[in-house]
mmCIF file of C-alpha atoms in Angstrom:
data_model
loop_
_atom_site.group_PDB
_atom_site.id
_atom_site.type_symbol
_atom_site.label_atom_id
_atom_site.label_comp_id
_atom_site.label_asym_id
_atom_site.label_seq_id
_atom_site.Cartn_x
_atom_site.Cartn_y
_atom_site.Cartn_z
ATOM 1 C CA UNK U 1 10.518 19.668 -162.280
ATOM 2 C CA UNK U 2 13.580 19.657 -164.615
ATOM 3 C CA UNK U 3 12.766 22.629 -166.328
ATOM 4 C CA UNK U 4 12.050 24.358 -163.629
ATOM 5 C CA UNK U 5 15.721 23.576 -162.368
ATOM 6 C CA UNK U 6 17.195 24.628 -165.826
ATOM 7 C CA UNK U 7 14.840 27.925 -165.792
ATOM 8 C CA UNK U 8 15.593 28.949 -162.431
ATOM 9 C CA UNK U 9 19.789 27.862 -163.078
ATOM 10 C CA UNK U 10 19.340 30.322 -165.312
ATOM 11 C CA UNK U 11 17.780 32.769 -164.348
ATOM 12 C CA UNK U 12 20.415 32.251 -160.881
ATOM 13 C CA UNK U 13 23.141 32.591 -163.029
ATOM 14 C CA UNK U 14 22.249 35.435 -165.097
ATOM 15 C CA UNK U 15 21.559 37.295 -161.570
ATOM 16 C CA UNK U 16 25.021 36.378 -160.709
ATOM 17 C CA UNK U 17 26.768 37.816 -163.612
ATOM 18 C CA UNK U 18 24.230 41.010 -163.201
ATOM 19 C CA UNK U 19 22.805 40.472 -166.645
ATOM 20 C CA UNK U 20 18.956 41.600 -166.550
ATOM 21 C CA UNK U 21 17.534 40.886 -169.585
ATOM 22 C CA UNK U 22 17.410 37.355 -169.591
ATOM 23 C CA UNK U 23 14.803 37.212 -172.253
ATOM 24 C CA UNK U 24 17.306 37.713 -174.502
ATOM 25 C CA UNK U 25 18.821 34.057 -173.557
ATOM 26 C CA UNK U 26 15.066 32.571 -173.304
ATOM 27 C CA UNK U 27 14.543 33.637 -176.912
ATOM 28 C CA UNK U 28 17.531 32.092 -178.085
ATOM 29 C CA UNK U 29 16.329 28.871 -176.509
ATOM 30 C CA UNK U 30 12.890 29.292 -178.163
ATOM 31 C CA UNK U 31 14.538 29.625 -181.529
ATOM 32 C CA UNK U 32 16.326 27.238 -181.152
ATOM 33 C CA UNK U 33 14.020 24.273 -179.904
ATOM 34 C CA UNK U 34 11.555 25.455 -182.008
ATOM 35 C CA UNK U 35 13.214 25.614 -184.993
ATOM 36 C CA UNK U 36 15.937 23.245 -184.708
ATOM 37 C CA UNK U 37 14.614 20.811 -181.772
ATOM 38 C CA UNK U 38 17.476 21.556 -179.903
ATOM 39 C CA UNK U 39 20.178 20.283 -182.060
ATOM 40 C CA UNK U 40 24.118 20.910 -180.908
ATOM 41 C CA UNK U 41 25.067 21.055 -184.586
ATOM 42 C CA UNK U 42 22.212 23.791 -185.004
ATOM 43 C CA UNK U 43 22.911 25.397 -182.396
ATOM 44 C CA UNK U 44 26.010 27.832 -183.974
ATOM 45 C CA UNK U 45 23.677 28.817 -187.170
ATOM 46 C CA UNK U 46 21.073 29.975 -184.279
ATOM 47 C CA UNK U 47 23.594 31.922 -182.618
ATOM 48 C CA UNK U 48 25.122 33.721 -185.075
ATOM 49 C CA UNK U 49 21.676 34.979 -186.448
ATOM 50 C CA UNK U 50 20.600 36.130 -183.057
ATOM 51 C CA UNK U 51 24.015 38.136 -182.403
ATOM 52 C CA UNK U 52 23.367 39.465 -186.085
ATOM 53 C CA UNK U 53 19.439 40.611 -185.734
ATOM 54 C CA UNK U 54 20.128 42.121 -182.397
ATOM 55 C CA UNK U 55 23.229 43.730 -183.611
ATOM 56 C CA UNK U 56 21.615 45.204 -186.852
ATOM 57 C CA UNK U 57 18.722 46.175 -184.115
ATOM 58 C CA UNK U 58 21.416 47.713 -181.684
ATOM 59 C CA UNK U 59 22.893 49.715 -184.855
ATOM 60 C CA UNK U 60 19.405 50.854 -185.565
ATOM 61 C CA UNK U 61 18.892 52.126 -181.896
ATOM 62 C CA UNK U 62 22.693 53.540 -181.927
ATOM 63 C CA UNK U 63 21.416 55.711 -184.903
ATOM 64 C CA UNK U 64 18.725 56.868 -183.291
ATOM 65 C CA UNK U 65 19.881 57.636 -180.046
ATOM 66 C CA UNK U 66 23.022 59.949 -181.675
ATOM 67 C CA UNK U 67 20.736 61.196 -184.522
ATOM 68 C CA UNK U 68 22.720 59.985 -186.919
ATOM 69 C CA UNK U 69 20.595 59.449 -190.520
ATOM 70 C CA UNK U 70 23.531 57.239 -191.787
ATOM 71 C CA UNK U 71 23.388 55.223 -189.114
ATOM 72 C CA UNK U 72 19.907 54.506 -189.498
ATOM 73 C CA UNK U 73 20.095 53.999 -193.407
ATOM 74 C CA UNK U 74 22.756 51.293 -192.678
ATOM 75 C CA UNK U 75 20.727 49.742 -190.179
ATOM 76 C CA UNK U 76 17.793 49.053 -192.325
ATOM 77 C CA UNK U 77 19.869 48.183 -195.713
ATOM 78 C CA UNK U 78 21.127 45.541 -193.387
ATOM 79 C CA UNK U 79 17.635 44.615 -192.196
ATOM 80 C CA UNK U 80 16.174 44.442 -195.913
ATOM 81 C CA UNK U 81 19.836 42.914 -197.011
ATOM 82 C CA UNK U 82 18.944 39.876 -194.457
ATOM 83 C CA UNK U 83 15.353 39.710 -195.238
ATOM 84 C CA UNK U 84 16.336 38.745 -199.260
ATOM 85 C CA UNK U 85 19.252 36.827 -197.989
ATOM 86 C CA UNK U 86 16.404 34.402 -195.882
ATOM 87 C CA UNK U 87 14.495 34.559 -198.878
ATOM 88 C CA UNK U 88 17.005 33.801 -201.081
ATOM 89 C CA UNK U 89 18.386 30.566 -198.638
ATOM 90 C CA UNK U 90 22.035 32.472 -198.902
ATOM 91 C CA UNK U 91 24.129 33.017 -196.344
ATOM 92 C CA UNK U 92 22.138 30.857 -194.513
ATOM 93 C CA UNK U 93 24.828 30.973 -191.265
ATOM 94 C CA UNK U 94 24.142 34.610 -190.741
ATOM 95 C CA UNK U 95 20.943 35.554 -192.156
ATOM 96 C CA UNK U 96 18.394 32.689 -191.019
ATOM 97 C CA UNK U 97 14.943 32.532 -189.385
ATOM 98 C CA UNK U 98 16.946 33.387 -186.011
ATOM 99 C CA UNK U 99 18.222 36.847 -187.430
ATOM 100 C CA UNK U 100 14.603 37.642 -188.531
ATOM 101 C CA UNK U 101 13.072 36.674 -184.817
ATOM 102 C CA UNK U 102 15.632 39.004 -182.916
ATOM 103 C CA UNK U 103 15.460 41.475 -185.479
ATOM 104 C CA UNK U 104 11.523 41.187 -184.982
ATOM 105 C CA UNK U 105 11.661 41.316 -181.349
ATOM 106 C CA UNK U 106 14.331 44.100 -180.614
ATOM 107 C CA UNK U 107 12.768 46.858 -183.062
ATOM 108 C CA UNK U 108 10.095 46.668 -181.085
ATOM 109 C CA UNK U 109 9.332 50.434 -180.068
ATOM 110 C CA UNK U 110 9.849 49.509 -176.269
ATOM 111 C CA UNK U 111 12.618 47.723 -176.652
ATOM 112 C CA UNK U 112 14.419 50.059 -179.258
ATOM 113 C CA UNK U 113 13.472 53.110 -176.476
ATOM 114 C CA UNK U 114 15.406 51.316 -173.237
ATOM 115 C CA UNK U 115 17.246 48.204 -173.683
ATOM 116 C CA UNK U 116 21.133 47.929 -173.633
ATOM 117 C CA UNK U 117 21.861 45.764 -176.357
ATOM 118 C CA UNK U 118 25.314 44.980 -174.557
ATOM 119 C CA UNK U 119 23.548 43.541 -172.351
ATOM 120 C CA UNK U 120 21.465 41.634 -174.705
ATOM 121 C CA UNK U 121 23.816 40.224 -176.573
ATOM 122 C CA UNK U 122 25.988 39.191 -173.513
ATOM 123 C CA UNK U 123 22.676 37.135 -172.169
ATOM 124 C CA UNK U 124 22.032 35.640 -175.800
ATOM 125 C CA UNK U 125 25.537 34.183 -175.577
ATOM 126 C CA UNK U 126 25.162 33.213 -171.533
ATOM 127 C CA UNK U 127 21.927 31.544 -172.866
ATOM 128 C CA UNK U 128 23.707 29.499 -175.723
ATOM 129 C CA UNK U 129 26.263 28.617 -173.282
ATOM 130 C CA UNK U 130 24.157 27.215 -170.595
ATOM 131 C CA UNK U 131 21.486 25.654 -172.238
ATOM 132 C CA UNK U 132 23.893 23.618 -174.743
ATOM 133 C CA UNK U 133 25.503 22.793 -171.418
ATOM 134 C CA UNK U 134 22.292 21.399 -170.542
ATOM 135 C CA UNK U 135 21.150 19.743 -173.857
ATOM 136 C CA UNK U 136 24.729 18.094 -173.794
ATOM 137 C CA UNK U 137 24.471 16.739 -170.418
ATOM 138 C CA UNK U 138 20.677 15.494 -170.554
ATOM 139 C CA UNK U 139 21.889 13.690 -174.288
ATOM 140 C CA UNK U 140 24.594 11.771 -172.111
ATOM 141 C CA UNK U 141 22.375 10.420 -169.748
ATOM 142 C CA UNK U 142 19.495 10.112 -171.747
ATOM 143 C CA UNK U 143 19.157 7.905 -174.599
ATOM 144 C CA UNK U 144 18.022 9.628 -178.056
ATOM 145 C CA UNK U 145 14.679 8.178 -179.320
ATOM 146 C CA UNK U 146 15.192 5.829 -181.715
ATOM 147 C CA UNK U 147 14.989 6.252 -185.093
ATOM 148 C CA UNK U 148 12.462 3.712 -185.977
ATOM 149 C CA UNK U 149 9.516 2.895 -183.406
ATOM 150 C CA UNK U 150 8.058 0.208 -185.755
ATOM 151 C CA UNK U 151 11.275 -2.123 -185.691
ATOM 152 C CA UNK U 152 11.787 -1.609 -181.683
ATOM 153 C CA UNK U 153 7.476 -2.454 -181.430
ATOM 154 C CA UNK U 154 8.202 -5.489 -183.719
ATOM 155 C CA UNK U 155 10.905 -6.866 -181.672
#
């Protein structure tokens, strides 16, 4: 039942505000549980890789859209730039497993044809905002699990 509440808070809120594609927010939330189980100190690192893949993927469909080659070029030097950055474990606040699922996920042909990445990026940062408000709140009513079952079991 309580993520039902937290999906349909959000989903409330980003109707609200008037910002549609709330999948944007939701895969924020899967990259981040997934990868970093939800962790407030992870949480920035996710961020800022998500703003970066789906603004390398918004420069990619602002080159298109204005037919502008250089545009494109710088797009996908950024793209490969990331990729060996990942690979490479630099610039690891930036260019992380995050960047690589948005830019995965917003060069899709679909979304590259229709989506307002303004709007994207405004419900990736709604999402990071509301579901750290969440993970906060649950973690001060909710104690973490501890660290070692075997000591509690032995006690």
């Amino acid at each position: 039942m309580g993520v039902i509440l937290v999906v349909a808070g959000f989903v409330a809120l980003g109707a609200w505000l008037h910002v549609t594609p709330l999948y944007a927010g939701f895969l924020l939330l899967w990259a981040w549980s997934a990868l970093h189980e939800l962790s407030l100190k992870a949480l920035p690192g996710a961020l800022i890789g998500a703003l970066t893949g789906a603004g390398m993927s918004f420069l990619l469909q602002t080159g298109t859209a204005t037919g502008s080659p250089a545009l494109i070029v710088l797009a996908l030097v950024l793209m490969i730039g990331a990729l060996f950055f990942v690979v490479a474990g630099r610039a690891a606040l930036v260019c992380n497993q995050s960047t690589m699922l948005f830019i995965t996920v917003f060069n899709a042909p679909v979304i590259q044809a229709g989506e307002d990445f303004r709007q994207v990026l405004l419900a990736v940062v709604l999402g990071a905002i509301w579901f750290a408000a969440i993970v906060w709140l649950i973690s001060k009513f909710v104690p973490a699990p501890s660290a070692e079952p075997e000591a509690a079991q032995a006690s």
